Short mmCIF file of C-alpha atoms and ligand atoms in Angstrom, two decimals:
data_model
loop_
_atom_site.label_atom_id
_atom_site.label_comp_id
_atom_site.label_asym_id
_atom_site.label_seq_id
_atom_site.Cartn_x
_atom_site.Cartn_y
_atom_site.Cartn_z
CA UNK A 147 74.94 119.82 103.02
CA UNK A 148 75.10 116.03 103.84
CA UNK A 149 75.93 113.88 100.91
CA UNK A 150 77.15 109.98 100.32
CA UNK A 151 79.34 109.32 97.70
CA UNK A 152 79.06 105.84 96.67
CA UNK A 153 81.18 103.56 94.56
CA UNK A 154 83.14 100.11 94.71
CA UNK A 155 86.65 100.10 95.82
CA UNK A 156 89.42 102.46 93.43
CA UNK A 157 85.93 104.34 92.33
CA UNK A 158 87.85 107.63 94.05
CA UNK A 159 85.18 108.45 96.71
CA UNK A 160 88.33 108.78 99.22
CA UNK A 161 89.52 111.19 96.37
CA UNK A 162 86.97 113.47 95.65
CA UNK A 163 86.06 113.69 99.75
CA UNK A 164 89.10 115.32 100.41
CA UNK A 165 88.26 117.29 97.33
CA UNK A 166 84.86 118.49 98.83
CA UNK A 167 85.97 118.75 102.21
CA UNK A 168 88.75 121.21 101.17
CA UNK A 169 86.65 123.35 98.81
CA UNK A 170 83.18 123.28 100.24
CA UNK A 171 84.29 122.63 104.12
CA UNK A 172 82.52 119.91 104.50
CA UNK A 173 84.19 116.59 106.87
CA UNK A 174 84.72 113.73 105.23
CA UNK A 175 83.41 110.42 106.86
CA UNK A 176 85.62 107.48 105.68
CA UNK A 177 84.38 104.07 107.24
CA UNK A 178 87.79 102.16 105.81
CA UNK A 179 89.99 105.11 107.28
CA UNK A 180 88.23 105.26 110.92
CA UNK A 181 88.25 100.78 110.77
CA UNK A 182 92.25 101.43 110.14
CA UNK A 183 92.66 104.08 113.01
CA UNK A 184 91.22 101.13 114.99
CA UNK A 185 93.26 98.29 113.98
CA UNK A 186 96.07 100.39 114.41
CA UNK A 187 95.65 101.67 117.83
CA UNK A 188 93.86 97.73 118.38
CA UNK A 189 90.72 98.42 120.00
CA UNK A 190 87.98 96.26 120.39
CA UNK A 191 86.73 97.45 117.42
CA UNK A 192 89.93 97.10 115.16
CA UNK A 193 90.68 93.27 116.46
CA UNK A 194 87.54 92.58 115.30
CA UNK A 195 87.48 94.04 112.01
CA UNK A 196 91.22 93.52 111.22
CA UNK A 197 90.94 89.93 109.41
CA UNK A 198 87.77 90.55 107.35
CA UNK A 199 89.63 93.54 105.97
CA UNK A 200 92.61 92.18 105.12
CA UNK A 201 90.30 89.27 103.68
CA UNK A 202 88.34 91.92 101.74
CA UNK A 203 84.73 91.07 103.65
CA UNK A 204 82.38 93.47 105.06
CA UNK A 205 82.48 93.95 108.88
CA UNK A 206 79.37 93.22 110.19
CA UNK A 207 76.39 95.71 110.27
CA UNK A 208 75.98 96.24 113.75
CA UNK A 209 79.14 97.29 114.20
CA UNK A 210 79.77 99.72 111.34
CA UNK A 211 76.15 101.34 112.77
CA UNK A 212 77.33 102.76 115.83
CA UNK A 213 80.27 103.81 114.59
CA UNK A 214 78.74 106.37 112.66
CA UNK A 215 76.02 107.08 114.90
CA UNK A 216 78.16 107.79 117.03
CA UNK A 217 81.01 109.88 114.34
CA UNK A 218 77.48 111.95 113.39
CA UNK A 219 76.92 113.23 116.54
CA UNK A 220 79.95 115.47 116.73
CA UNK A 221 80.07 118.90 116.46
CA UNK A 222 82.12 119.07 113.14
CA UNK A 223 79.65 116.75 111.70
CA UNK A 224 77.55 119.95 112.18
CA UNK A 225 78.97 122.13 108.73
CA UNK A 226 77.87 118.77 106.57
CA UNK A 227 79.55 115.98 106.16
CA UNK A 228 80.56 113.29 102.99
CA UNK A 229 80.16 109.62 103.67
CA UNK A 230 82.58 108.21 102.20
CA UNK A 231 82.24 103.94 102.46
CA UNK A 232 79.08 103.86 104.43
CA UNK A 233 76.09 102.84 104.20
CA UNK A 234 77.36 99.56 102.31
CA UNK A 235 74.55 97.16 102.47
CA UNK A 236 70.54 97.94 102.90
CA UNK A 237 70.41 97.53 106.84
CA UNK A 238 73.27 100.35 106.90
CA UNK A 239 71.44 102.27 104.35
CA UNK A 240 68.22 101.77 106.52
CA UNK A 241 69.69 102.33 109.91
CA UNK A 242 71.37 105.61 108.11
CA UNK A 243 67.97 107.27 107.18
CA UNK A 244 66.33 106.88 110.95
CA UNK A 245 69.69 107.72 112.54
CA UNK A 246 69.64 111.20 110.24
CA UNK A 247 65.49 111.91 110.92
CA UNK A 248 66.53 111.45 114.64
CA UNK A 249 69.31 114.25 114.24
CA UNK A 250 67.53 116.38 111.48
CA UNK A 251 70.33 116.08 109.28
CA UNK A 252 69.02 115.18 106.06
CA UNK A 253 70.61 113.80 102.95
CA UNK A 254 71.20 116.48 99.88
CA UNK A 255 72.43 113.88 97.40
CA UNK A 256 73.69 109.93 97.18
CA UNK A 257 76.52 110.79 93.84
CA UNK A 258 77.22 107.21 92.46
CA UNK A 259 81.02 107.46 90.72
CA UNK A 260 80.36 104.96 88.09
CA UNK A 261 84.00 102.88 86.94
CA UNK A 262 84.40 100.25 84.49
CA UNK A 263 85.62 97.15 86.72
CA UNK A 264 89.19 96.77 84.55
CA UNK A 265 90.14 100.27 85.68
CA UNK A 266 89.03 100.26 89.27
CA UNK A 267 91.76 96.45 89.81
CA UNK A 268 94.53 98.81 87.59
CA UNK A 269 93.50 101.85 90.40
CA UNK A 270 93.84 99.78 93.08
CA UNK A 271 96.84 97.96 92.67
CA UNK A 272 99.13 100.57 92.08
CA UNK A 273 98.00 102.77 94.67
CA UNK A 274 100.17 103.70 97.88
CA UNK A 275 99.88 106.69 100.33
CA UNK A 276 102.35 108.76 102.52
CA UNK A 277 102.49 106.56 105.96
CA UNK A 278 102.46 110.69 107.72
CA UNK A 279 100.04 112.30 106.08
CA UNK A 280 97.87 110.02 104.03
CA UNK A 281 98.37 111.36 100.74
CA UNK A 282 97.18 109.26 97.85
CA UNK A 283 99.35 108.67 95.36
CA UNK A 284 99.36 105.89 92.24
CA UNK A 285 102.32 104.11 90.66
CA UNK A 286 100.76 105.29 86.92
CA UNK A 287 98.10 108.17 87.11
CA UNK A 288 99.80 110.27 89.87
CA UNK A 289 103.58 109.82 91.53
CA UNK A 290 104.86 112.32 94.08
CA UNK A 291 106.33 115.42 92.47
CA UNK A 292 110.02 114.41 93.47
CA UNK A 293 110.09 110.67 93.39
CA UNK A 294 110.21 109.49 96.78
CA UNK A 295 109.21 112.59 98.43
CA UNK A 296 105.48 113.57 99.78
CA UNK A 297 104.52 116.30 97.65
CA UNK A 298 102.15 117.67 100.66
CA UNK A 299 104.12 117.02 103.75
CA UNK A 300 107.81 116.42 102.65
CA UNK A 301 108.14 112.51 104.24
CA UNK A 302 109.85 109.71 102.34
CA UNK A 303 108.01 106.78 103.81
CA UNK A 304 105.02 105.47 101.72
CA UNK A 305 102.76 103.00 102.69
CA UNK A 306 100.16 100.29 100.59
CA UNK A 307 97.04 98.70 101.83
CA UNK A 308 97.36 95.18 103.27
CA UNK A 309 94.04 94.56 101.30
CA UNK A 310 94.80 96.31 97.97
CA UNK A 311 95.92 92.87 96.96
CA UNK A 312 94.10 91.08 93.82
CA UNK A 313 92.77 88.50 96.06
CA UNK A 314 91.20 90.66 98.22
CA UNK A 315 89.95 92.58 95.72
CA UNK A 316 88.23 89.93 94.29
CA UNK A 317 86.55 89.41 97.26
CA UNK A 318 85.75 93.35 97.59
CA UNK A 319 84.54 93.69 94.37
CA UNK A 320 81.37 90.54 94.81
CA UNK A 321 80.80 92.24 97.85
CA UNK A 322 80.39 95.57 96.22
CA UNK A 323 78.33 93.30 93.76
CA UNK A 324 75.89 91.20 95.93
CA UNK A 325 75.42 93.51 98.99
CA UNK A 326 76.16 97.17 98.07
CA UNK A 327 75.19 97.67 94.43
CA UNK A 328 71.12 97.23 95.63
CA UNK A 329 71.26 100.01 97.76
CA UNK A 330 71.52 102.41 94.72
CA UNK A 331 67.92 101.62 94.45
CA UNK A 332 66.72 102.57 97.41
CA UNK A 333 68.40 105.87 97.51
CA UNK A 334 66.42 105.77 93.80
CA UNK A 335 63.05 105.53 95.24
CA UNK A 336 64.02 108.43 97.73
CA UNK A 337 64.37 110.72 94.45
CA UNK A 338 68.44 111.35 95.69
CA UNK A 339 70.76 109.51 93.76
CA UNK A 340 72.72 110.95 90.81
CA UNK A 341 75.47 109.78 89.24
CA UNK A 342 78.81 110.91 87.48
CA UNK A 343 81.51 109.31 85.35
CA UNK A 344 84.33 108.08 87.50
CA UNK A 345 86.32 106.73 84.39
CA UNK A 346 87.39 110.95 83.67
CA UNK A 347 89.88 112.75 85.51
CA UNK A 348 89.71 113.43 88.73
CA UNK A 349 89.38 117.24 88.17
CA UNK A 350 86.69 116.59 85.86
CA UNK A 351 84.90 114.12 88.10
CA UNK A 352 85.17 117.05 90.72
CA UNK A 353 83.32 119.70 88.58
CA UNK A 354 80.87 116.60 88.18
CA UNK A 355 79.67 116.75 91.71
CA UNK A 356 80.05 120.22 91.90
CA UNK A 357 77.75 120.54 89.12
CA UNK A 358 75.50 117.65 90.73
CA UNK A 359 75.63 119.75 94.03
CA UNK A 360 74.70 123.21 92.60
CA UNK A 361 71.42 121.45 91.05
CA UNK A 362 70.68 120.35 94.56
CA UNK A 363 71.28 123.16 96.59
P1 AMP B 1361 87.41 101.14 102.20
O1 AMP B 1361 88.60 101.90 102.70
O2 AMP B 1361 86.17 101.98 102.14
O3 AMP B 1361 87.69 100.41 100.90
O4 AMP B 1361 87.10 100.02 103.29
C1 AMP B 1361 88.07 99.04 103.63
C2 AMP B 1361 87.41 97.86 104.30
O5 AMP B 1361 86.79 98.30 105.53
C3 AMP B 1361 86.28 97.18 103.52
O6 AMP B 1361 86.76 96.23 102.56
C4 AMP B 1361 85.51 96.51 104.65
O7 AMP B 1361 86.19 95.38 105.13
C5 AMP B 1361 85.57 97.58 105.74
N1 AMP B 1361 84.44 98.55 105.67
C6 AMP B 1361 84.53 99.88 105.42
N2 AMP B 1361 83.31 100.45 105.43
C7 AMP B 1361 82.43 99.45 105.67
C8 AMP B 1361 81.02 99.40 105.78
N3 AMP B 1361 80.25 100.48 105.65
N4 AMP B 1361 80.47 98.18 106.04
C9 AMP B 1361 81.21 97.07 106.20
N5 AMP B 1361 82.54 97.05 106.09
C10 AMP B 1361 83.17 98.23 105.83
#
């Protein structure tokens, strides 16, 4: 099952991937995590993106196109795969649907997680992750177990974003506005997008898709 989970920034698509991916065995592909990898081992790829992140802009289309034509092509894309950040705007969403006709791998479901904006800025400021595993964790809705310590891999060093900031977020949330909010449509017309509400829990937003998921199947 191939699926796009679509949202602005501190919807929880990042979230309820790794929720998905551990119960259903799906991959989750995370545009903002693979655009980090790159800045931080500085490729081509990351120098380029690295200041329009950290300003809260889109990188351009071309770019964020072949990375996932090329990140569909590989063999654990094969057991379905989440798209977690991508497509963004309506080239990416058009370049998406001939990239998946060309490979046969069509799309079950686009799930829009639907937030109010005041609680995606409180999400997003006050979350950090563990700088060795990832883990996401929030200063209000969910601390570490022991404080300090990664409940999943037992580290001590957290890290935050360099553009969960509020005036990158600012930026990040017109851009969610202007160029990825009208792509809902077009996955409208296609008769796959559904939608659940973001605002519950995020146990409750899992049965959501689940639910969402089942229907599809
Ligand atoms: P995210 O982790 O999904 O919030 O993405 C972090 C940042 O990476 C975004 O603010 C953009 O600068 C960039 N980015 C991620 N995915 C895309 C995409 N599909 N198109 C353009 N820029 C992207």
């Amino acid at each position: 099952m191939n699926i796009i989970l679509f949202g602005p920034p501190g919807a929880g698509k990042g979230t309820q991937a790794k929720a998905l991916e551990e119960e259903m065995g799906m991959v989750q592909i995370a545009t903002g995590d693979m655009l980090r990898a790159a800045v931080k081992a500085g490729t081509p790829l990351g120098l380029q993106a690295k200041q329009m992140m950290a300003d809260g802009k889109l990188v351009p289309d071309g770019l964020m196109i072949d990375l996932i034509a090329n990140r569909i092509r590989e063999p654990d894309c094969a057991r379905g795969f989440i798209l977690d950040g991508f497509p963004r705007t309506i080239p990416q969403a058009e370049a998406l649907t001939q990239m998946l006709t060309m490979e046969n791998k069509p799309l079950c479901a686009v799930i829009e997680l639907k937030v109010d904006e005041n609680l995606l800025i409180e999400r997003v400021s006050g979350r950090f992750s563990c700088a060795h595993c990832g883990t996401g964790y929030h200063k209000k809705f969910r601390q570490p177990k022991v404080e300090g310590v990664c409940d999943k891999c037992g580290h001590t060093e957290f890290a935050c974003r360099a553009d969960d900031n509020p005036e990158s977020m600012k930026t990040r949330l017109a851009a969610y506005r202007d160029q990825s909010a009208p792509v809902l449509p077009y996955y409208m017309e296609k008769g796959l997008y559904c939608s659940v509400d973001g605002m519950a829990a995020a146990e409750s937003v899992s049965k959501q898709i689940r639910d969402v998921l089942a229907n599809r199947a």
